[in-house]
Amino acid sequence: GNVSLYFVELITQLKPSFFILENVRGLLTAEINSITPSLKKYKKYIHLDTKGGVLFLIKSILQEAGYTITYD
C-alpha cells in the first residue's frame, strides 16, 4: 500500500515519459479501509471498503498527472 503510493507520488514528481508498474499480489482487489493522513490529499479518489479501491486510487492519481493507463 504505502510503497505503491510512494512510487506513484515519485512518478508524478519526476514526470518520466513512461513507466511500468508491476502488479503485485492482491492489487486488483485491495481495498482502502480508512483515510490515513497520507491519503487525505487523495480523498476525492477514495472509495472505502471497495474491492479494487487501491488500483482505482493509483489509476486516478496517474491519470490526473496526464498519464494514459493501460492494464490487463
Tab-separated table of C-alpha atoms in Angstrom, residues 7-9 11-12 19 21 45 56-69:
chain	number	residue	atom	x	y	z
A	7	PHE	CA	6.123	5.075	-6.135
A	8	VAL	CA	3.099	6.809	-7.677
A	9	GLU	CA	3.993	10.094	-5.986
A	11	ILE	CA	6.279	9.263	-10.791
A	12	THR	CA	4.112	12.390	-10.574
A	19	PHE	CA	6.901	3.845	-16.648
A	21	LEU	CA	4.155	-0.521	-12.635
A	45	TYR	CA	-10.482	9.245	-5.369
A	56	PHE	CA	-8.618	2.945	-8.652
A	57	LEU	CA	-6.678	5.389	-6.466
A	58	ILE	CA	-3.382	4.709	-8.244
A	59	LYS	CA	-5.005	4.944	-11.662
A	60	SER	CA	-6.789	8.195	-10.789
A	61	ILE	CA	-3.657	9.906	-9.452
A	62	LEU	CA	-1.652	8.959	-12.532
A	63	GLN	CA	-4.406	9.973	-14.960
A	64	GLU	CA	-4.695	13.350	-13.237
A	65	ALA	CA	-0.933	13.734	-13.772
A	66	GLY	CA	-1.514	13.269	-17.522
A	67	TYR	CA	-0.661	9.592	-17.985
A	68	THR	CA	-2.642	7.122	-20.055
A	69	ILE	CA	-3.054	3.929	-18.049
